[in-house]
Short mmCIF file of C-alpha atoms and ligand atoms in Angstrom, two decimals:
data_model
loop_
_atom_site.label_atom_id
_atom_site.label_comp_id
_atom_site.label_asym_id
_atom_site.label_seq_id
_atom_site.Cartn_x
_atom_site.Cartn_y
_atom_site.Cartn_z
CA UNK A 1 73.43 89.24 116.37
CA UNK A 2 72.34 91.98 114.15
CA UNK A 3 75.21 94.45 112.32
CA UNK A 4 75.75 97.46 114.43
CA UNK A 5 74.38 100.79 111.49
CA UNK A 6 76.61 103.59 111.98
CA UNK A 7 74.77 107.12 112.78
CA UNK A 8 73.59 108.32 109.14
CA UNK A 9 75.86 111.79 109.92
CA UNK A 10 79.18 108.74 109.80
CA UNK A 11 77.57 107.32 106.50
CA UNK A 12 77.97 110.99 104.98
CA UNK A 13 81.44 111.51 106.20
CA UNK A 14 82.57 108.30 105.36
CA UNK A 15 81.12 108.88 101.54
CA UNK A 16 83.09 112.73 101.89
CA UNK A 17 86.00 111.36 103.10
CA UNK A 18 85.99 108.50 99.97
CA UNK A 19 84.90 111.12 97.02
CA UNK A 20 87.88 113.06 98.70
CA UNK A 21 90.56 110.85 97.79
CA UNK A 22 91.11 109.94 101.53
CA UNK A 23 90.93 106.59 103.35
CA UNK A 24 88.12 104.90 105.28
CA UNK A 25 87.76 101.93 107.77
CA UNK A 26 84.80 99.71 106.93
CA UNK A 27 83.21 97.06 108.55
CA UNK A 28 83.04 93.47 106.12
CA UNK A 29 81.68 90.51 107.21
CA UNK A 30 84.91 88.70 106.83
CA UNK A 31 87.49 91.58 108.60
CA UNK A 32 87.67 95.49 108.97
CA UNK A 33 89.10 96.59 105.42
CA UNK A 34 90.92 99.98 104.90
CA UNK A 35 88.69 101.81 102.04
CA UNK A 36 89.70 104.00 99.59
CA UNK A 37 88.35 104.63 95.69
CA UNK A 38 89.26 102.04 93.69
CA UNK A 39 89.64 103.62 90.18
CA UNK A 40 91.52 107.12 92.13
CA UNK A 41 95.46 106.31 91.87
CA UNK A 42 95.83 109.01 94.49
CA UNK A 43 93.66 107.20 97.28
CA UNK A 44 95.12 104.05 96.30
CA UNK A 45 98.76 105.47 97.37
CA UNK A 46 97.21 106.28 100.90
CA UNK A 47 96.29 102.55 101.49
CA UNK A 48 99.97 101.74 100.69
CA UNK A 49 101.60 103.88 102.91
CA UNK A 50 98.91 103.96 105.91
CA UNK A 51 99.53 99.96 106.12
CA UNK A 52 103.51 100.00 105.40
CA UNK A 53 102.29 97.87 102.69
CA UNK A 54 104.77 96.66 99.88
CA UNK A 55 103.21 98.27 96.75
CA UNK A 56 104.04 94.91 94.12
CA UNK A 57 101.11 93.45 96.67
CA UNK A 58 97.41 93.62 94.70
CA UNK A 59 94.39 94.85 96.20
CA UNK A 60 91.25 93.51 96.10
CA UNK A 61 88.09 95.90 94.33
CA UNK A 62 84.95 95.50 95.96
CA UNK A 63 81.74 95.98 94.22
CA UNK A 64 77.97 96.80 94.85
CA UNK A 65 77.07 93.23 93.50
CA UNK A 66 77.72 91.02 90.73
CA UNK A 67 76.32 93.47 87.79
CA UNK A 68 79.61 95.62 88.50
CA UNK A 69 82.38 92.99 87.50
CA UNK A 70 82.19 93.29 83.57
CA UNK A 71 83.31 96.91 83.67
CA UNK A 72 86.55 95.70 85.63
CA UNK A 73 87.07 92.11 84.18
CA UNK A 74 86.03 89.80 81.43
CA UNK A 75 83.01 88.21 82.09
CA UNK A 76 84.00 84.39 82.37
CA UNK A 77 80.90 81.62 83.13
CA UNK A 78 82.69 80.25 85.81
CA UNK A 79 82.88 83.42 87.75
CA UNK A 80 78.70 83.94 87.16
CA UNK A 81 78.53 80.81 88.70
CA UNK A 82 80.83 80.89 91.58
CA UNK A 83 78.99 84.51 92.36
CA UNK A 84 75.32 83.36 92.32
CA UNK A 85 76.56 80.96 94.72
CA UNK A 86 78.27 83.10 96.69
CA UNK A 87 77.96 86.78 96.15
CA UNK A 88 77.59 88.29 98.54
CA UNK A 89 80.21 86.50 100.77
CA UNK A 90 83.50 85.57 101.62
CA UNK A 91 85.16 84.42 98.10
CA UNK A 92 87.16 86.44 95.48
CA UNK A 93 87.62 86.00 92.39
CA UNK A 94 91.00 86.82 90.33
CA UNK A 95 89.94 87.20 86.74
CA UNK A 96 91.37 88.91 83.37
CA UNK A 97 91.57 92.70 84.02
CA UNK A 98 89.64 95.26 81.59
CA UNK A 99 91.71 98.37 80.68
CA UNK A 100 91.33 101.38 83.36
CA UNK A 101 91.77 99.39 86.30
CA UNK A 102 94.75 100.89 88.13
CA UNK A 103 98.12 99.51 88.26
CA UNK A 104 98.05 99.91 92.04
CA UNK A 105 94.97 97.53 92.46
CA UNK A 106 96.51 95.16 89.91
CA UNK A 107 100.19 95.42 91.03
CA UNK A 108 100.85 95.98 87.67
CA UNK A 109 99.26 92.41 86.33
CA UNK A 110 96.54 91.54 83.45
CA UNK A 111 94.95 90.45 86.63
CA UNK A 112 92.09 92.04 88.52
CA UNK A 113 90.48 90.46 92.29
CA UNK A 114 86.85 91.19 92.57
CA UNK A 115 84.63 90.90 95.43
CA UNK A 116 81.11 91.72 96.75
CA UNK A 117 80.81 91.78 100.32
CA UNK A 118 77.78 91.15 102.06
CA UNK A 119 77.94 93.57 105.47
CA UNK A 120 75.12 96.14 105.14
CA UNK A 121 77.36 99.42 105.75
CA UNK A 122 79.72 98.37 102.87
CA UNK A 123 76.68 97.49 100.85
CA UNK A 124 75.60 101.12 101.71
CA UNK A 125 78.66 102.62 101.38
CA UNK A 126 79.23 100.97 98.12
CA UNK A 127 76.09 101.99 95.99
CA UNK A 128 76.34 105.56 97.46
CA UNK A 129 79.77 105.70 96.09
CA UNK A 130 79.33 104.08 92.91
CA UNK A 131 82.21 102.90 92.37
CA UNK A 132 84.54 100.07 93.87
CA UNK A 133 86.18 100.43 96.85
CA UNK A 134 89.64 98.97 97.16
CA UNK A 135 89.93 97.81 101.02
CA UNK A 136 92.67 95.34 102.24
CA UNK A 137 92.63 94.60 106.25
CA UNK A 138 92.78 97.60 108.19
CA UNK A 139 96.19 96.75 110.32
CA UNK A 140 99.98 98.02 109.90
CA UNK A 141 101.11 95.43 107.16
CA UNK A 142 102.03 91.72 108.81
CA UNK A 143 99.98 91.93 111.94
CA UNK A 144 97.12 90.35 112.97
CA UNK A 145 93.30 91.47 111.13
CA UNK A 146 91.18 94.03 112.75
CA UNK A 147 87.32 92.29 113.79
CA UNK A 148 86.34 95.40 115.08
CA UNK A 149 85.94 99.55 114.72
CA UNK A 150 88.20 99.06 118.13
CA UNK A 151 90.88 97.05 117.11
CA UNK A 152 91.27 99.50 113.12
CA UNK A 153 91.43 102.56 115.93
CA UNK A 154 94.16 100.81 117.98
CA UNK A 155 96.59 99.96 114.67
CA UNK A 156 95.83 102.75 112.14
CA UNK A 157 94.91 106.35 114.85
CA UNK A 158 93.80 109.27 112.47
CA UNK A 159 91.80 106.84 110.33
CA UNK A 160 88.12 107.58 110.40
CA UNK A 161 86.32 104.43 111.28
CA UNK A 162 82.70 103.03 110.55
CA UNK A 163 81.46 100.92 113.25
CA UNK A 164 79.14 97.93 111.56
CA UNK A 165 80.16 95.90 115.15
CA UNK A 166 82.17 92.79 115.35
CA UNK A 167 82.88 90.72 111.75
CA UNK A 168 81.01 87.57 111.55
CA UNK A 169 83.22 85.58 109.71
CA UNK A 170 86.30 86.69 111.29
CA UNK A 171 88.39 84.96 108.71
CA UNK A 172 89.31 86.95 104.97
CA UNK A 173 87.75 85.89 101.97
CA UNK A 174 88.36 82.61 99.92
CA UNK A 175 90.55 84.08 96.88
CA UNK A 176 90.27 81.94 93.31
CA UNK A 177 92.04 82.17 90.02
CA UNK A 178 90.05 81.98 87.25
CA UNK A 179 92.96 83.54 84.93
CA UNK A 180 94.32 79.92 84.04
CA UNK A 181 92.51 77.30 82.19
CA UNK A 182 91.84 75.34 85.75
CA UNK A 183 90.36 77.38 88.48
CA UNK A 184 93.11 77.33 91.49
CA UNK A 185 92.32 78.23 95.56
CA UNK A 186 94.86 80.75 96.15
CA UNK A 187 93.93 81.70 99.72
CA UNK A 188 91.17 79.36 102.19
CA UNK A 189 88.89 81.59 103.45
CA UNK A 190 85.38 82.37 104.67
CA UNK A 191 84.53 80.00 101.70
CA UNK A 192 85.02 76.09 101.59
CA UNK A 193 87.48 75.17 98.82
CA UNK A 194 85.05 72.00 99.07
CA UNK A 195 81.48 74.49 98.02
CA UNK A 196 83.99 76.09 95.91
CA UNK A 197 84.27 72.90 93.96
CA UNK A 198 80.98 72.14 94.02
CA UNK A 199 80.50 74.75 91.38
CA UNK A 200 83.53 74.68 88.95
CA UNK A 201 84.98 71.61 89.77
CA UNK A 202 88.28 70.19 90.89
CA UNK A 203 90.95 73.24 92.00
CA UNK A 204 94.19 73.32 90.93
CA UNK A 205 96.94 73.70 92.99
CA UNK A 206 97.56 77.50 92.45
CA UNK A 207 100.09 78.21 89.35
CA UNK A 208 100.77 81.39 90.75
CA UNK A 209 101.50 81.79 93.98
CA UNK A 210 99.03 84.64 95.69
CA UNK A 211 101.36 87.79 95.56
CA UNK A 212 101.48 89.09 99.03
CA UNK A 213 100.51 86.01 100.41
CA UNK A 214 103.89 85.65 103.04
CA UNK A 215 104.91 82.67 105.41
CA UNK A 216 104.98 85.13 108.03
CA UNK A 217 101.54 87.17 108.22
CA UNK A 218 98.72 87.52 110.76
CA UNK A 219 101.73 87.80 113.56
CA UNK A 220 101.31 89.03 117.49
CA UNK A 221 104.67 90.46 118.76
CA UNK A 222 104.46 87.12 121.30
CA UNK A 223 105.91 83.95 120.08
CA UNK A 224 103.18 81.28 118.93
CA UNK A 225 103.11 77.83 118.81
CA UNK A 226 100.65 75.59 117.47
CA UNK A 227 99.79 72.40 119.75
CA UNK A 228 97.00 69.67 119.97
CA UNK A 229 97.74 69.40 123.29
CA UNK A 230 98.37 72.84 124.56
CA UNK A 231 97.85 72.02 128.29
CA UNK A 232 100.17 69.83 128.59
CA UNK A 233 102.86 71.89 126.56
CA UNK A 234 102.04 75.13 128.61
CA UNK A 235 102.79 72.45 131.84
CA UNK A 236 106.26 71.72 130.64
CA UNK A 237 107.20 75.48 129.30
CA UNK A 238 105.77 76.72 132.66
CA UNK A 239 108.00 74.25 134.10
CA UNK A 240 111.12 75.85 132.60
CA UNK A 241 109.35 79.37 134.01
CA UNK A 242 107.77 80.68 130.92
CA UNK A 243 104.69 81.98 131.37
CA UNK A 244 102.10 81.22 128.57
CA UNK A 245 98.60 81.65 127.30
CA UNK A 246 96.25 79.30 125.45
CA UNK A 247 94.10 79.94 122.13
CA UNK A 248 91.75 77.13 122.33
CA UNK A 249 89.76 75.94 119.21
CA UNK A 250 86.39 75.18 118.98
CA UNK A 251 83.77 74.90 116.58
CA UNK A 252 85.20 76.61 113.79
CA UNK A 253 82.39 79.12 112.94
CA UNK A 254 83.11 80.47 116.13
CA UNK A 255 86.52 80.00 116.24
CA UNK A 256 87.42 81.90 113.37
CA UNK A 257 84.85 84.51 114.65
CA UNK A 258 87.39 85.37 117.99
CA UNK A 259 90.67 84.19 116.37
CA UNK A 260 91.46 88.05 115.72
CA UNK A 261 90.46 89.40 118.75
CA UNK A 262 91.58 86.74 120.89
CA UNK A 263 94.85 87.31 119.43
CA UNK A 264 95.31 90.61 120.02
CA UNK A 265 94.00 90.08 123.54
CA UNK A 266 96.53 87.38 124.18
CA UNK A 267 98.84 88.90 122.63
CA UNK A 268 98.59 91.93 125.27
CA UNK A 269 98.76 90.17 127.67
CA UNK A 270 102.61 90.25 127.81
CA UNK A 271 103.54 86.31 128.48
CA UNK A 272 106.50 84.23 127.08
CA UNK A 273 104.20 82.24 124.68
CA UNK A 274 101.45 81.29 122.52
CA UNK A 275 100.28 78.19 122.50
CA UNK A 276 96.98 78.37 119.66
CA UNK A 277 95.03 74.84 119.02
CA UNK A 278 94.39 74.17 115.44
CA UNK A 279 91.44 73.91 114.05
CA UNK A 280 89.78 70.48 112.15
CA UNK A 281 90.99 70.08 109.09
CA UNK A 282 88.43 70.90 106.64
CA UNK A 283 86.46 73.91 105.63
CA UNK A 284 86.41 76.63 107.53
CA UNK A 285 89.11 74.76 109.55
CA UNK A 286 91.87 75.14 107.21
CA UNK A 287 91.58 78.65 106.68
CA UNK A 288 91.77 79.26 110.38
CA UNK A 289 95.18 76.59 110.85
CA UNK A 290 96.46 78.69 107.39
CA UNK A 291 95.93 82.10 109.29
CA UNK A 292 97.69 80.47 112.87
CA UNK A 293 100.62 78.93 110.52
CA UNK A 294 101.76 82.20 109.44
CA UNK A 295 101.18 83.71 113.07
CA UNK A 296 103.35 81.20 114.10
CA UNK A 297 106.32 81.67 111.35
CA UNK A 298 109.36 82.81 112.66
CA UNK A 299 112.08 83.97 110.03
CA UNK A 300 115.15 81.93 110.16
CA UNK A 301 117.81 83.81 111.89
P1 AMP B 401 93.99 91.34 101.39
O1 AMP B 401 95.32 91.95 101.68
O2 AMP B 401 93.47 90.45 102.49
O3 AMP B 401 92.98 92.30 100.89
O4 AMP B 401 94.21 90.33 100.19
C1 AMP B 401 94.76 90.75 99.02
C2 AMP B 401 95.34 89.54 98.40
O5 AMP B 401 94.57 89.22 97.25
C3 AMP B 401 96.73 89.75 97.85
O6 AMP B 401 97.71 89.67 98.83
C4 AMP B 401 96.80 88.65 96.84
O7 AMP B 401 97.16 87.45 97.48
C5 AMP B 401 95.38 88.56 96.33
N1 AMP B 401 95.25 89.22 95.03
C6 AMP B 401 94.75 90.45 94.79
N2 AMP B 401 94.81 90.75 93.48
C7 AMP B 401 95.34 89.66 92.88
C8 AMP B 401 95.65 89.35 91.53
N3 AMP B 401 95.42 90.20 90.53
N4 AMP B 401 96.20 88.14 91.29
C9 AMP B 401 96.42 87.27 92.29
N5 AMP B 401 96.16 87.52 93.58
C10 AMP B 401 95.62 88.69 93.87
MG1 MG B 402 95.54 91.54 105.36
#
């Protein structure tokens, strides 16, 4: 299916809104992100406190296309390569900052994340803006990622939304270091860690752990479980007079495509419990049973 193009009139207001120091949501491939300039320490503020999100917890700049990244990091072969693979797409990269990048997209590190997304109204948005747009997932901080302009209206109201249709990924981006001397998957995402390693070789398991990246995360207010055999687990809770809804997997292009959605839906829906079928256990797979492990984290009491 085609992206959804906004109305040129939301295109102008969406580039106001941006040059304004104010916040934007915009349609990605991979989820709805929550946009704001990436260089104004103002806007950056706005993302923080829209989302309720701890402000130690890095952002990720998003560029035009590969051409942008020396002016916010040092240029690093590895990085050329992993981008003519697979820019634009799904995969960050965490490289050596340059001086002028904020401390709120850095957190404060010698670290800067860097991605180019592929959707045509952040394209758009991008090069009219000319500069990088910070945008993590457009939810309250914790809860499950927005896959449509609906779902970024229902968690964040006031927020002025593009509407590029529903993400086709459905999944966030792939994030590697390249900081260290050994390139290291920090998060599975819309990327293969296996295509990933095509290109630079073996990764490391990661030396720092991703800031921000929390056992609990990606959570509906409903308990979830994760079962092979969900039917016959919803028989036996049902049994004990819970009443309980099933996320079934799939192939996992589409699964991670309705993963959000379905979650929210199910989540809605009011019952006891969750019951969410992983995924296989490679590729795309494993970034879908990493996003359902954290739904399914329940601090110990
Ligand atoms: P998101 O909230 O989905 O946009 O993802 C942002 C995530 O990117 C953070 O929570 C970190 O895990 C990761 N990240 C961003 N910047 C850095 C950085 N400089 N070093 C390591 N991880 C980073
Ligand atoms: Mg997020």
């Amino acid at each position: 299916m085609p992206p959804t193009l906004p109305p040129p009139a939301d295109m102008q207001r969406a580039l106001a809104l941006l040059q304004a120091g104010q916040l934007v949501g915009l349609p990605t491939e991979t989820v709805y992100g929550l946009a704001a300039d990436g260089l104004n320490p103002f806007a950056l503020r706005q993302i923080f406190a829209a989302k309720g999100r701890p402000v130690d917890h890095p952002l990720i700049l998003h560029l035009g296309d590969a051409a942008w990244l020396p002016r916010y990091a040092e240029p690093d072969p590895r990085a050329e390569a992993l981008a003519a693979a697979f820019w634009p797409g799904p995969l960050t990269l965490v490289l050596r900052r340059k001086p002028g990048v904020p401390d709120e997209v850095t957190g404060g590190r010698e670290t800067v994340a860097l991605r180019v997304p592929a959707h045509p109204v952040a394209q758009a948005l991008l090069w009219a803006f000319g500069r990088p747009l910070a945008a993590p997932s457009a939810n309250r901080f914790g809860r499950v990622s927005p896959t449509t302009a609906e779902h970024v209206r229902e968690e964040l109201p006031g927020v002025f939304v593009l509407d590029g249709g529903p993400a086709v990924v459905g999944v966030e981006s792939s994030i590697v270091d390249l900081s260290g001397p050994l390139p290291a998957l920090l998060r599975p995402g819309g990327v293969s860690a296996e295509a990933i390693a095509a290109i630079v070789g073996p990764l490391g398991a990661s030396q720092t752990v991703a800031p921000g990246t929390l056992p609990g995360h990606y959570a509906p207010r409903t308990a979830l479980r994760l079962s092979h055999r969900p039917d016959a687990e919803a028989e036996v809770a049902r049994a004990q007079g819970l009443t309980v809804a099933i996320l079934r997997a799939g192939e996992p292009q589409d699964h991670a495509r309705r993963l959000y959605a379905e979650l929210r839906r199910l989540d809605a829906l009011g019952v006891d419990l969750l019951l969410a079928e992983p995924s296989t256990d490679a590729a795309l797979g494993v970034a879908i049973n990493d996003r359902l492990t954290r739904a399914a984290y329940r601090a110990p009491e």
